[in-house]
JSON list of N, CA and C in Angstrom, two decimals:
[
{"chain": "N", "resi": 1, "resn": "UNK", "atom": "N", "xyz": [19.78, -4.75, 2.75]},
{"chain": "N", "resi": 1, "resn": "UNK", "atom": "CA", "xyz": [20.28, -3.70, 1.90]},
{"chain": "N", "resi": 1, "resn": "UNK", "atom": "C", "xyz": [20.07, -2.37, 2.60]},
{"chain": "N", "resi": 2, "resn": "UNK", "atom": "N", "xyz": [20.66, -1.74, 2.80]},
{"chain": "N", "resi": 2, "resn": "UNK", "atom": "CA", "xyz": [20.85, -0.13, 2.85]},
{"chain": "N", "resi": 2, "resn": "UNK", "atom": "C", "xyz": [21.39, 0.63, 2.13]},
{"chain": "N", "resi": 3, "resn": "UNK", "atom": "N", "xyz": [20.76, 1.72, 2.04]},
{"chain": "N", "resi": 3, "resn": "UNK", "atom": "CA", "xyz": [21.15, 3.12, 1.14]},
{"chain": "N", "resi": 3, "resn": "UNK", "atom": "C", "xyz": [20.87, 3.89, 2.09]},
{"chain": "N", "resi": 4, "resn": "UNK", "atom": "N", "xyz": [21.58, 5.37, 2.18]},
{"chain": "N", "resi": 4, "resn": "UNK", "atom": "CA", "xyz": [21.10, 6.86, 2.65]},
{"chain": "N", "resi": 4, "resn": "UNK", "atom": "C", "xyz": [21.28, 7.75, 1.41]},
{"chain": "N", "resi": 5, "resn": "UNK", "atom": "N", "xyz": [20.19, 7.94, 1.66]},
{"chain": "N", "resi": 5, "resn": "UNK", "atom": "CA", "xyz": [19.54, 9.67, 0.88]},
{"chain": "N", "resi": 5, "resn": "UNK", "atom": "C", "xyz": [19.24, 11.01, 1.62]},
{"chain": "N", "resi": 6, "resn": "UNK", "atom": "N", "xyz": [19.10, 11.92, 0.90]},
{"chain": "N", "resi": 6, "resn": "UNK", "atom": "CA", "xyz": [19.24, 12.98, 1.95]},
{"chain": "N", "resi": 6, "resn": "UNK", "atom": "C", "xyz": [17.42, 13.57, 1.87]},
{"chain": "N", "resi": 7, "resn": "UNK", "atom": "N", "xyz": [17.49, 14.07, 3.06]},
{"chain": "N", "resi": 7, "resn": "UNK", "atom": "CA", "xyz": [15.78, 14.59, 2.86]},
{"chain": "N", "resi": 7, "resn": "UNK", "atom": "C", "xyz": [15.87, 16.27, 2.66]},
{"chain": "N", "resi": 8, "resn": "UNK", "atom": "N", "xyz": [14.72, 16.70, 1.47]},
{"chain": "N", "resi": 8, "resn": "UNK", "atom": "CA", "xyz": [15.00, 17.96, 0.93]},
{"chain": "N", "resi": 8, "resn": "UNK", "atom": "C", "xyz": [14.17, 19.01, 1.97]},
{"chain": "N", "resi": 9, "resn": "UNK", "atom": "N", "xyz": [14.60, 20.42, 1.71]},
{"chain": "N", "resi": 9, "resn": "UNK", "atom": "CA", "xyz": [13.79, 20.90, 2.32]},
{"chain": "N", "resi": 9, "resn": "UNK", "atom": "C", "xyz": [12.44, 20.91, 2.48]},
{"chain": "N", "resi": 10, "resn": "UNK", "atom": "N", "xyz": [11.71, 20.18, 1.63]},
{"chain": "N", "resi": 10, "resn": "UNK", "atom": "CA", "xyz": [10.32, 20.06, 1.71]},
{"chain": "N", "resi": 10, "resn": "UNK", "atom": "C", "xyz": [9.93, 18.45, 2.56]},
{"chain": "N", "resi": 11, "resn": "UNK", "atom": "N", "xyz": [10.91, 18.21, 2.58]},
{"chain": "N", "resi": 11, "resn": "UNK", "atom": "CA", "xyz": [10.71, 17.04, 3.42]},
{"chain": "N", "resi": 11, "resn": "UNK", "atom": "C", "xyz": [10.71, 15.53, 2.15]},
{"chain": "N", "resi": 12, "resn": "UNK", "atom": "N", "xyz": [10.80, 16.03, 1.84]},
{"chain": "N", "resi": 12, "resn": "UNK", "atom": "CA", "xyz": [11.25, 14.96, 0.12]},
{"chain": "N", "resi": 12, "resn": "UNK", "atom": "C", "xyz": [12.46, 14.16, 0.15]},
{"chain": "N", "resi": 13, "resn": "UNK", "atom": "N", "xyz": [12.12, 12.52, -0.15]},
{"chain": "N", "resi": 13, "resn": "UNK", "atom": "CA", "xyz": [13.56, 11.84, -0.49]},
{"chain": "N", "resi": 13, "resn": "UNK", "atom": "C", "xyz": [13.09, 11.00, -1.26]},
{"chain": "N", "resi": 14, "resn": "UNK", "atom": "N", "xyz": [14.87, 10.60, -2.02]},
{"chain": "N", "resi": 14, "resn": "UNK", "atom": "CA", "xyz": [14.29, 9.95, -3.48]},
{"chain": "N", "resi": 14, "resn": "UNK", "atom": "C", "xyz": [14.49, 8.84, -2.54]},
{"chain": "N", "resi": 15, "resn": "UNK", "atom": "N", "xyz": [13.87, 7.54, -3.48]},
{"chain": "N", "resi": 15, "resn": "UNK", "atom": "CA", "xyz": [14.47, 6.14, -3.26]},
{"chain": "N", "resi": 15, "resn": "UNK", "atom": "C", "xyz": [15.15, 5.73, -3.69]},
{"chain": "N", "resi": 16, "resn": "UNK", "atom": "N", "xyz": [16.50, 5.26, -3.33]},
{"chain": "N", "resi": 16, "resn": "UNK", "atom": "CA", "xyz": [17.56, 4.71, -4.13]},
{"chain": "N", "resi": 16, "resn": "UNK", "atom": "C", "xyz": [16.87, 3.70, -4.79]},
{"chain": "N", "resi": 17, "resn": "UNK", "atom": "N", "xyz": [17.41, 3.53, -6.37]},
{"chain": "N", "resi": 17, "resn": "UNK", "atom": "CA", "xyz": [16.63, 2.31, -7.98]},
{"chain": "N", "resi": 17, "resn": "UNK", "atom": "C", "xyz": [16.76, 0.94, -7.16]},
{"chain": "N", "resi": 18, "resn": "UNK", "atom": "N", "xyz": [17.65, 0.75, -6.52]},
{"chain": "N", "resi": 18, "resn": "UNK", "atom": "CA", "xyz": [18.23, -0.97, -6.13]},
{"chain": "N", "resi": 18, "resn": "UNK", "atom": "C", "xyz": [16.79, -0.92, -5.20]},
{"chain": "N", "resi": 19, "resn": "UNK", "atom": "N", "xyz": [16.48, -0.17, -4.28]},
{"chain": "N", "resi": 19, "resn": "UNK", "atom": "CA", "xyz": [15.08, -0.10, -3.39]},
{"chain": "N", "resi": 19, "resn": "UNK", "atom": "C", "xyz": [13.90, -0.27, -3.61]},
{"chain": "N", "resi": 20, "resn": "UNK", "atom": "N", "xyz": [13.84, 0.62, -4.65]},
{"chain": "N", "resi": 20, "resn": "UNK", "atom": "CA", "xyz": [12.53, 0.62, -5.72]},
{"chain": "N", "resi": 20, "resn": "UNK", "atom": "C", "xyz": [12.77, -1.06, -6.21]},
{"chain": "N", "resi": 21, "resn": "UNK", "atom": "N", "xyz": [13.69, -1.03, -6.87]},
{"chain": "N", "resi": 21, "resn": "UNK", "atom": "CA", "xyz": [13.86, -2.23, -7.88]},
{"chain": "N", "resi": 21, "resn": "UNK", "atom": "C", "xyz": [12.77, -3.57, -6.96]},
{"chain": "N", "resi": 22, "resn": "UNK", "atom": "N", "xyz": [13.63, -3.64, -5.56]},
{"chain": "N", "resi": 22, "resn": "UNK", "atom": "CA", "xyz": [12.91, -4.40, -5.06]},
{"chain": "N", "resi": 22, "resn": "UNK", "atom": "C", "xyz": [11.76, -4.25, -4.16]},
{"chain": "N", "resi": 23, "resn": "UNK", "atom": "N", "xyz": [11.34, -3.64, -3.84]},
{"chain": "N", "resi": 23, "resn": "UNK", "atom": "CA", "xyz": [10.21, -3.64, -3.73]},
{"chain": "N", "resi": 23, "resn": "UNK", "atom": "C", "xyz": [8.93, -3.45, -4.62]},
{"chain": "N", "resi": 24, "resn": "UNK", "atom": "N", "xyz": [9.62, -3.37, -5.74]},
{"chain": "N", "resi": 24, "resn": "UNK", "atom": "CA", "xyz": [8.42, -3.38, -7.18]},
{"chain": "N", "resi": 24, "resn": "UNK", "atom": "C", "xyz": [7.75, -2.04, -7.33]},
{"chain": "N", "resi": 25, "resn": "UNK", "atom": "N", "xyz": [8.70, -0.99, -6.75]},
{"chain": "N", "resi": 25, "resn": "UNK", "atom": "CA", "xyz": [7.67, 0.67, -6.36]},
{"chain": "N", "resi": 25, "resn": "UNK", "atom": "C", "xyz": [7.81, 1.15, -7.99]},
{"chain": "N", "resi": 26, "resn": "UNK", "atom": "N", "xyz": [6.83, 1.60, -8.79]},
{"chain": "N", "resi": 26, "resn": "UNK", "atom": "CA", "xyz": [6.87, 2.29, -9.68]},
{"chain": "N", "resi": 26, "resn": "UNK", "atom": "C", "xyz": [6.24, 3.83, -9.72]},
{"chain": "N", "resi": 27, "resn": "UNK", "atom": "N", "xyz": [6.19, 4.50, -10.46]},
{"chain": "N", "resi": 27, "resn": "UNK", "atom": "CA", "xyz": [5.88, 5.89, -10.73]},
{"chain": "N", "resi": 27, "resn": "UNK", "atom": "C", "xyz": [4.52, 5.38, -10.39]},
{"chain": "N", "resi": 28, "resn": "UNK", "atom": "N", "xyz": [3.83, 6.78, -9.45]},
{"chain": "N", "resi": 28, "resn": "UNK", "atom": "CA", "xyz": [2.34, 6.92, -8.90]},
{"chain": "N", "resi": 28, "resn": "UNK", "atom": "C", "xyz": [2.00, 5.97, -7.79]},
{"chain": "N", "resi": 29, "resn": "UNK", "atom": "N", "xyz": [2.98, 4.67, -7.67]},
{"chain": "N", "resi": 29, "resn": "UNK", "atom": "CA", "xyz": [2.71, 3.91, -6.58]},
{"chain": "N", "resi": 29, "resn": "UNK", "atom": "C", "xyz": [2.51, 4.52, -5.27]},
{"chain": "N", "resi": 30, "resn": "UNK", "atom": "N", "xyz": [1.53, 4.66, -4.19]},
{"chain": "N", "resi": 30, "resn": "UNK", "atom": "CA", "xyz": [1.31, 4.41, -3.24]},
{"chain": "N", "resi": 30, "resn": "UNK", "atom": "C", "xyz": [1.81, 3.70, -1.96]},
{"chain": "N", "resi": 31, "resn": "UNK", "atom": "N", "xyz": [2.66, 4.65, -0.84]},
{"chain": "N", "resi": 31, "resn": "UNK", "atom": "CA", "xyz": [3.47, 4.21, -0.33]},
{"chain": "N", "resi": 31, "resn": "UNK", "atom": "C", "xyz": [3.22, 4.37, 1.08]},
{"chain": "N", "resi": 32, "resn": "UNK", "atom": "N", "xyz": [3.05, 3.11, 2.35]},
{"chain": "N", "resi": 32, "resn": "UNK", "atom": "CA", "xyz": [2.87, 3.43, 3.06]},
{"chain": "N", "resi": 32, "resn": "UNK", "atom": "C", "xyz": [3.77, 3.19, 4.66]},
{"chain": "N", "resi": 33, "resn": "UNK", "atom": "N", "xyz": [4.17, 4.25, 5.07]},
{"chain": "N", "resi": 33, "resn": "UNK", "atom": "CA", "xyz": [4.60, 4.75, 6.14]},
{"chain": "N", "resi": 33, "resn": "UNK", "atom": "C", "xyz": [4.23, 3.78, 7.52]},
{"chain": "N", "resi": 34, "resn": "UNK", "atom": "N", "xyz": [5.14, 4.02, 8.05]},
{"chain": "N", "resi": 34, "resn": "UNK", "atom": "CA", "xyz": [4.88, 3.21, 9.70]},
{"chain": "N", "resi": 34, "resn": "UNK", "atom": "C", "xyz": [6.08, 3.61, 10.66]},
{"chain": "N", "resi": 35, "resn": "UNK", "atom": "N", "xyz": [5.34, 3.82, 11.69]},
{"chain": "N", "resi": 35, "resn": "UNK", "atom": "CA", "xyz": [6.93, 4.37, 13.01]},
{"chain": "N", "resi": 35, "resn": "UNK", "atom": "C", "xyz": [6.30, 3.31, 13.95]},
{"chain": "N", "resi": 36, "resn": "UNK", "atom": "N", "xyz": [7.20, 2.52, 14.27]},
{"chain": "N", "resi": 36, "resn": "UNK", "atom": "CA", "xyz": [7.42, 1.27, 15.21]},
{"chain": "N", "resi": 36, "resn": "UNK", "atom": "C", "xyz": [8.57, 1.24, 16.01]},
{"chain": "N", "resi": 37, "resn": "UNK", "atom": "N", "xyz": [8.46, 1.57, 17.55]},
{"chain": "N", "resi": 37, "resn": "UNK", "atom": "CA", "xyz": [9.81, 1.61, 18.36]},
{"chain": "N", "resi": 37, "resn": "UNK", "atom": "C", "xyz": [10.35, 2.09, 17.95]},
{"chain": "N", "resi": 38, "resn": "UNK", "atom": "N", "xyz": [10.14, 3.49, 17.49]},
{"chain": "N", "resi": 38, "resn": "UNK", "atom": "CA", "xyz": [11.04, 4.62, 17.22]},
{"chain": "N", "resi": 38, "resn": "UNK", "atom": "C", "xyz": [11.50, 4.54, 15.92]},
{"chain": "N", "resi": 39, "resn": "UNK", "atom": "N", "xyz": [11.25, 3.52, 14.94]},
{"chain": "N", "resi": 39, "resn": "UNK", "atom": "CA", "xyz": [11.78, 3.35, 14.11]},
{"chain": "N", "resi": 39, "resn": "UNK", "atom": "C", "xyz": [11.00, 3.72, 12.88]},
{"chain": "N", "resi": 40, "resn": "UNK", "atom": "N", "xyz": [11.21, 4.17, 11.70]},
{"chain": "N", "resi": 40, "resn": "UNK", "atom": "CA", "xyz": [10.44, 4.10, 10.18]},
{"chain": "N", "resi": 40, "resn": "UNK", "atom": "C", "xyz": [10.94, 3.21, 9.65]},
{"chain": "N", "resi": 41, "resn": "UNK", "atom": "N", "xyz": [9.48, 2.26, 9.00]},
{"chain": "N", "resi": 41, "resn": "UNK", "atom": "CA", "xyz": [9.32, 1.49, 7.90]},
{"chain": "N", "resi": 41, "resn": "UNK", "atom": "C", "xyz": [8.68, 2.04, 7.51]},
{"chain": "N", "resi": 42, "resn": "UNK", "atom": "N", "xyz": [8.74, 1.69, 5.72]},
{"chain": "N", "resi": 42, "resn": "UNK", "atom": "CA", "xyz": [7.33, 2.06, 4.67]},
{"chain": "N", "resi": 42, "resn": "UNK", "atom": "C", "xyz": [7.79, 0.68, 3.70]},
{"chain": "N", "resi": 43, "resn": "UNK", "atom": "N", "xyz": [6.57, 0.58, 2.68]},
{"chain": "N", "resi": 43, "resn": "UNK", "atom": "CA", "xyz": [6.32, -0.59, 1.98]},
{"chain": "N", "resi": 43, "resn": "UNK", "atom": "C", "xyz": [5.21, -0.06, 0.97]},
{"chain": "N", "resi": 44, "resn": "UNK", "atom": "N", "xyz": [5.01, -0.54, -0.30]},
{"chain": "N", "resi": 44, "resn": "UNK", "atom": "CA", "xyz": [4.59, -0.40, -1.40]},
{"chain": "N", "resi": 44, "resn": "UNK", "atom": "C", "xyz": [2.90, -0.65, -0.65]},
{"chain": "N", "resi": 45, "resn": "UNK", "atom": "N", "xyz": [2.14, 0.29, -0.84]},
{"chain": "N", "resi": 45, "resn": "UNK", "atom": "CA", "xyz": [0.69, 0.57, -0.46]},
{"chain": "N", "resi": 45, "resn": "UNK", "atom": "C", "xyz": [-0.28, -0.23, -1.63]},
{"chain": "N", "resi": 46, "resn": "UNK", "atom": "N", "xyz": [-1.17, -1.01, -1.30]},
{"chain": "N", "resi": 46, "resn": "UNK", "atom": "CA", "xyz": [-2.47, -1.69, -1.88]},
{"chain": "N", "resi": 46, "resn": "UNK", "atom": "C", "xyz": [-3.10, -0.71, -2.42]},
{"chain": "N", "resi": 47, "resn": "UNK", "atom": "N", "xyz": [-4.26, -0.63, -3.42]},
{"chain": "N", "resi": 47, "resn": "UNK", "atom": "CA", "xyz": [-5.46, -0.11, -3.47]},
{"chain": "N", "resi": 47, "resn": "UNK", "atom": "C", "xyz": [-6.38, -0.33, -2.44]},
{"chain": "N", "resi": 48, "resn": "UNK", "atom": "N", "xyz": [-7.34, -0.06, -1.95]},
{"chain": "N", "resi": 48, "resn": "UNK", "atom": "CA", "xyz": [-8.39, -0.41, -0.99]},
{"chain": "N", "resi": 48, "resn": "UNK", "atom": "C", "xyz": [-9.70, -0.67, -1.78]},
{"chain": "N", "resi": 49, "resn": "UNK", "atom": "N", "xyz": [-10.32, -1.38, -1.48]},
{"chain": "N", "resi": 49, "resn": "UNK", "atom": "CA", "xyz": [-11.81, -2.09, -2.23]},
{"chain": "N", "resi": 49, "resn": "UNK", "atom": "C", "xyz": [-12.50, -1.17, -2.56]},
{"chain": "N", "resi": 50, "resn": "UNK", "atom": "N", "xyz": [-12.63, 0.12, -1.81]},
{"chain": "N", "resi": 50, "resn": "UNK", "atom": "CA", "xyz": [-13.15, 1.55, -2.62]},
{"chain": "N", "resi": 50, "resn": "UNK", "atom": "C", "xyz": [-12.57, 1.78, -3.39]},
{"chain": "N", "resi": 51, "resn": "UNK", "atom": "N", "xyz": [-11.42, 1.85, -3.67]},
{"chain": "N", "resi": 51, "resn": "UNK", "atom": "CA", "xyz": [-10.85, 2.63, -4.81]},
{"chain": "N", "resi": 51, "resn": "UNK", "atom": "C", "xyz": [-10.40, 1.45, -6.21]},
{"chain": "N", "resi": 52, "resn": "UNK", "atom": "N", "xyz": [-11.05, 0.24, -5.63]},
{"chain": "N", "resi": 52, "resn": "UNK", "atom": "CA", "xyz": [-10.73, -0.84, -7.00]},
{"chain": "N", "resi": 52, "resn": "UNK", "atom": "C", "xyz": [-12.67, -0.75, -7.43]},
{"chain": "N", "resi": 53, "resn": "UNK", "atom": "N", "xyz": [-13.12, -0.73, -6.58]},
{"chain": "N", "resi": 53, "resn": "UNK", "atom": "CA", "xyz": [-14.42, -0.63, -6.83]},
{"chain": "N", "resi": 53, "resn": "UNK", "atom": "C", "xyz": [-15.34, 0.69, -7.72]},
{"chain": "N", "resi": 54, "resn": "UNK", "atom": "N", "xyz": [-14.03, 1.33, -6.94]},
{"chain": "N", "resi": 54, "resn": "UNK", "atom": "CA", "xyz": [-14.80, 2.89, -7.72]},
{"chain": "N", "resi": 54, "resn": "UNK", "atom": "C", "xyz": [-14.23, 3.23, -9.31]},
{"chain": "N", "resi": 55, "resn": "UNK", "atom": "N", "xyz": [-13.07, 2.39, -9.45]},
{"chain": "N", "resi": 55, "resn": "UNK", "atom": "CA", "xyz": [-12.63, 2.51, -10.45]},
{"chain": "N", "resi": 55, "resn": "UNK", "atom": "C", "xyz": [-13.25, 1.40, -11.89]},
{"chain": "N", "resi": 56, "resn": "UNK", "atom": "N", "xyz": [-14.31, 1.20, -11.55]},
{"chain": "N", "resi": 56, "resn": "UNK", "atom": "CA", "xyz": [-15.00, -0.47, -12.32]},
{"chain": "N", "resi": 56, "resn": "UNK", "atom": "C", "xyz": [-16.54, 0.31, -12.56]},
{"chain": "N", "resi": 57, "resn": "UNK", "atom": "N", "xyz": [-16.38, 0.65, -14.17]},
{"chain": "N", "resi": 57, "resn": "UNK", "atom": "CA", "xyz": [-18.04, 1.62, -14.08]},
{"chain": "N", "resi": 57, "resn": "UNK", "atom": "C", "xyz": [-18.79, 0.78, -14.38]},
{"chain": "N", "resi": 58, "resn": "UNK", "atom": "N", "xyz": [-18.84, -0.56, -14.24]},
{"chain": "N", "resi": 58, "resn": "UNK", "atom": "CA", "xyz": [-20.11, -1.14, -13.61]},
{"chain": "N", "resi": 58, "resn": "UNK", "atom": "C", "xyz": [-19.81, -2.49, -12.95]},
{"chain": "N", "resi": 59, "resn": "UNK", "atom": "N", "xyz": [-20.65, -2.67, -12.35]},
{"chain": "N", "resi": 59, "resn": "UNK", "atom": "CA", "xyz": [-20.11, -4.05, -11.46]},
{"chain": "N", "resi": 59, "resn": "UNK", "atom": "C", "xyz": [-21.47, -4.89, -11.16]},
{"chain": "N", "resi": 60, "resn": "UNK", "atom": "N", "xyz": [-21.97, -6.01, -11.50]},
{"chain": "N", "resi": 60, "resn": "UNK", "atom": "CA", "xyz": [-22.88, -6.81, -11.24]},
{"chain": "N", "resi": 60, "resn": "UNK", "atom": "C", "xyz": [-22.66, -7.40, -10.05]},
{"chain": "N", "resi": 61, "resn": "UNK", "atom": "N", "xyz": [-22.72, -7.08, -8.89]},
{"chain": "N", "resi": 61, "resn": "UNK", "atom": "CA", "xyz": [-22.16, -8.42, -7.81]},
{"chain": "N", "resi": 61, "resn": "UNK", "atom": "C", "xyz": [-23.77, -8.69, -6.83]},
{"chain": "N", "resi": 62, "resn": "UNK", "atom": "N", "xyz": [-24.01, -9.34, -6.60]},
{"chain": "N", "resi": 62, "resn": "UNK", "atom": "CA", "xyz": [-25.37, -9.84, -6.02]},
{"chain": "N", "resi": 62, "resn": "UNK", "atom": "C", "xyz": [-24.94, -8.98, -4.48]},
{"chain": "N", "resi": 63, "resn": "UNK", "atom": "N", "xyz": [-26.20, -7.84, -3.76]},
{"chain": "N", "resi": 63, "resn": "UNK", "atom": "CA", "xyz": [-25.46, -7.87, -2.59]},
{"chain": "N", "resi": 63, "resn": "UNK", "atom": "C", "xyz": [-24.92, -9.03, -1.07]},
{"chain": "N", "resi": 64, "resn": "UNK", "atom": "N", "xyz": [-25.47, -10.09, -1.49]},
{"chain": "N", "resi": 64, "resn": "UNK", "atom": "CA", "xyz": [-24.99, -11.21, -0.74]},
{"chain": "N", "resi": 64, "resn": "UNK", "atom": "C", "xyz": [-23.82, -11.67, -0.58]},
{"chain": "N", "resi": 65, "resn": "UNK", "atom": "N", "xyz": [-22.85, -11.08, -1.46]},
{"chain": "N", "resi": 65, "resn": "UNK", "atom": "CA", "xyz": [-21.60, -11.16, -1.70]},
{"chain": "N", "resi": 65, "resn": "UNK", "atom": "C", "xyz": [-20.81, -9.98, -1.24]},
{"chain": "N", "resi": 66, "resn": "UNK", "atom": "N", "xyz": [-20.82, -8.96, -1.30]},
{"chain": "N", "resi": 66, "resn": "UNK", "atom": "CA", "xyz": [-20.47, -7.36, -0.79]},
{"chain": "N", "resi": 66, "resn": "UNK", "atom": "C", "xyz": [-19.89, -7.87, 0.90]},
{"chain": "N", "resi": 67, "resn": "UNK", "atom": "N", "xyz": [-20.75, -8.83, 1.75]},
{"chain": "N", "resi": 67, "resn": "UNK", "atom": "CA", "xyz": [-20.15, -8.65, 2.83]},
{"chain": "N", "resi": 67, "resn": "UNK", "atom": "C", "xyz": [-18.80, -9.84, 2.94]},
{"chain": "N", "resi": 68, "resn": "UNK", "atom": "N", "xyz": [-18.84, -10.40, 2.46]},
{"chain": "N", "resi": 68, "resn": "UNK", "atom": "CA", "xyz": [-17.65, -11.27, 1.65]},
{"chain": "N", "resi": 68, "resn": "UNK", "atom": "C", "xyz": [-16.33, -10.66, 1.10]},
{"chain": "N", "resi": 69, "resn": "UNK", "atom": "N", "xyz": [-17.06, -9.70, 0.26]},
{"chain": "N", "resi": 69, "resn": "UNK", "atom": "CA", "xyz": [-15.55, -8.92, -0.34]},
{"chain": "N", "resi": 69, "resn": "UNK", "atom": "C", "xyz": [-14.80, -8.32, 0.44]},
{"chain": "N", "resi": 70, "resn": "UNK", "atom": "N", "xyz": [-16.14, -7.41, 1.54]},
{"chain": "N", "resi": 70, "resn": "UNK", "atom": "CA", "xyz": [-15.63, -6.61, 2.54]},
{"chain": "N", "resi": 70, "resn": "UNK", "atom": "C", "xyz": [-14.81, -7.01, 3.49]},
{"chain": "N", "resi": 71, "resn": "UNK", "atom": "N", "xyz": [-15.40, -8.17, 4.08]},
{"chain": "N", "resi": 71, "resn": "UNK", "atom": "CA", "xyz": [-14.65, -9.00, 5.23]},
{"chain": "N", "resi": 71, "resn": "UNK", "atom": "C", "xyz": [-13.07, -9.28, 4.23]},
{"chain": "N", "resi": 72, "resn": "UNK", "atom": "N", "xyz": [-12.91, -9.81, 3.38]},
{"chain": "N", "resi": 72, "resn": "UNK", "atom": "CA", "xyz": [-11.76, -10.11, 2.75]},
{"chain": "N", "resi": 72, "resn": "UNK", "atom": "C", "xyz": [-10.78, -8.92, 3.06]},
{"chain": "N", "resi": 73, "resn": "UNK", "atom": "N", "xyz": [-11.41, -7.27, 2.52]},
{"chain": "N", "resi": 73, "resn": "UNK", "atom": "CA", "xyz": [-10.49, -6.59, 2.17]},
{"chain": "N", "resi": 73, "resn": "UNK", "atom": "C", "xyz": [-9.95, -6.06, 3.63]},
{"chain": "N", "resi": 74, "resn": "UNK", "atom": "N", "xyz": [-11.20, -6.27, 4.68]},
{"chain": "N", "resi": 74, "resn": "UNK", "atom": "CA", "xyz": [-10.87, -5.84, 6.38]},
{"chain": "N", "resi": 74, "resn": "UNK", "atom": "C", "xyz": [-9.66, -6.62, 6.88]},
{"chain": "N", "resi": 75, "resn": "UNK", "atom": "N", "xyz": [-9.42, -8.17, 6.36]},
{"chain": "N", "resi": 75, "resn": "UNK", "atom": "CA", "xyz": [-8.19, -8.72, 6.74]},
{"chain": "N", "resi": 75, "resn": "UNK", "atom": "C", "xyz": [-7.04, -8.62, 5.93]},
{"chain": "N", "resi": 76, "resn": "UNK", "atom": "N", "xyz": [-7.22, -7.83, 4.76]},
{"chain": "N", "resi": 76, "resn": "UNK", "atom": "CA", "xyz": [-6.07, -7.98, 4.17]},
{"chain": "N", "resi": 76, "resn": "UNK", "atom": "C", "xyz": [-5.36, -6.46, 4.66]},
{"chain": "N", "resi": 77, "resn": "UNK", "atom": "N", "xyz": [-6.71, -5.66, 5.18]},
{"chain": "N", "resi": 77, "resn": "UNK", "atom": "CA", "xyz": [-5.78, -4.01, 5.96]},
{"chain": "N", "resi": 77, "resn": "UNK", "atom": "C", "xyz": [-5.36, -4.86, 7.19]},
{"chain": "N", "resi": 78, "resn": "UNK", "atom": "N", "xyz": [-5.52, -5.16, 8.18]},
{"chain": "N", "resi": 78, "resn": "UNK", "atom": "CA", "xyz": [-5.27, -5.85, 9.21]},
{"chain": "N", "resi": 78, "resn": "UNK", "atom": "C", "xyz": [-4.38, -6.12, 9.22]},
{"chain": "N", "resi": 79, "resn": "UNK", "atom": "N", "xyz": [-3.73, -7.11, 8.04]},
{"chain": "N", "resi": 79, "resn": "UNK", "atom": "CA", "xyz": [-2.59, -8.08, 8.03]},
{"chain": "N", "resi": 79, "resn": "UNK", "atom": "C", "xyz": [-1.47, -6.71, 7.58]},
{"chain": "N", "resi": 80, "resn": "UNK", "atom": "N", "xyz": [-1.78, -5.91, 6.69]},
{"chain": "N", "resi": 80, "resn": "UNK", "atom": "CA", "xyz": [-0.64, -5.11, 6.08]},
{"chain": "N", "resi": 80, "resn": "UNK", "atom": "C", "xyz": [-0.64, -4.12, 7.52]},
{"chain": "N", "resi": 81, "resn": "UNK", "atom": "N", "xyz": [-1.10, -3.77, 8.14]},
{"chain": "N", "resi": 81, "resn": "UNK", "atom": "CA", "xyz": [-0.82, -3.10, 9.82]},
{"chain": "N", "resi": 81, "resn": "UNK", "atom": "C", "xyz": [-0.27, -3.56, 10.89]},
{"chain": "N", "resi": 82, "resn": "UNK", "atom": "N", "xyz": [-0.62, -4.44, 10.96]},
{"chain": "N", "resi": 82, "resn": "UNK", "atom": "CA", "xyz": [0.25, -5.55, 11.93]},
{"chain": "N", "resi": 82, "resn": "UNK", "atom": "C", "xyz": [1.18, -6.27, 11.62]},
{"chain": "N", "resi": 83, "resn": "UNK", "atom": "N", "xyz": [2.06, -6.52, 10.25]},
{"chain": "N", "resi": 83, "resn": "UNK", "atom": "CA", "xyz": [3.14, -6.79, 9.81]},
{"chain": "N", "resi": 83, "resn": "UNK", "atom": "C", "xyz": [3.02, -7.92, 10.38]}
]
């Protein structure tokens, strides 16, 4: 699928709805950018384990487990960077 939009003077462009639609982007979503061989991609951005963590006002987790979560969330940035 392709669409062109125009970029505003502030450097602003909308996403065409059929775009959004599919990629599941909603209002406040988090969107992240990539230039590869000259080229731009972007794709609907994760939370990161800080910011699911920081958002949870309390959390029981034994710290024996913390390096578990961590390692998890280190491959799941990994994998979304290296496409």
């Amino acid at each position: 699928m392709a669409k062109i939009t125009t970029l505003t003077s502030k450097g602003q462009v909308t996403i065409p709805k059929e775009i959004r639609d599919e990629l599941g982007l909603r209002t406040h979503d988090k969107i992240r950018f990539v230039i590869e061989d000259g080229e731009g991609r972007f794709k609907k951005a994760y939370p990161s384990l800080v910011e699911v963590v920081g958002s949870i006002p309390a959390i029981d987790v034994p710290m024996e487990e913390w390096d578990e979560i961590i390692q998890d969330d280190v491959a799941q940035r990994y994998a979304e960077e290296t496409w």
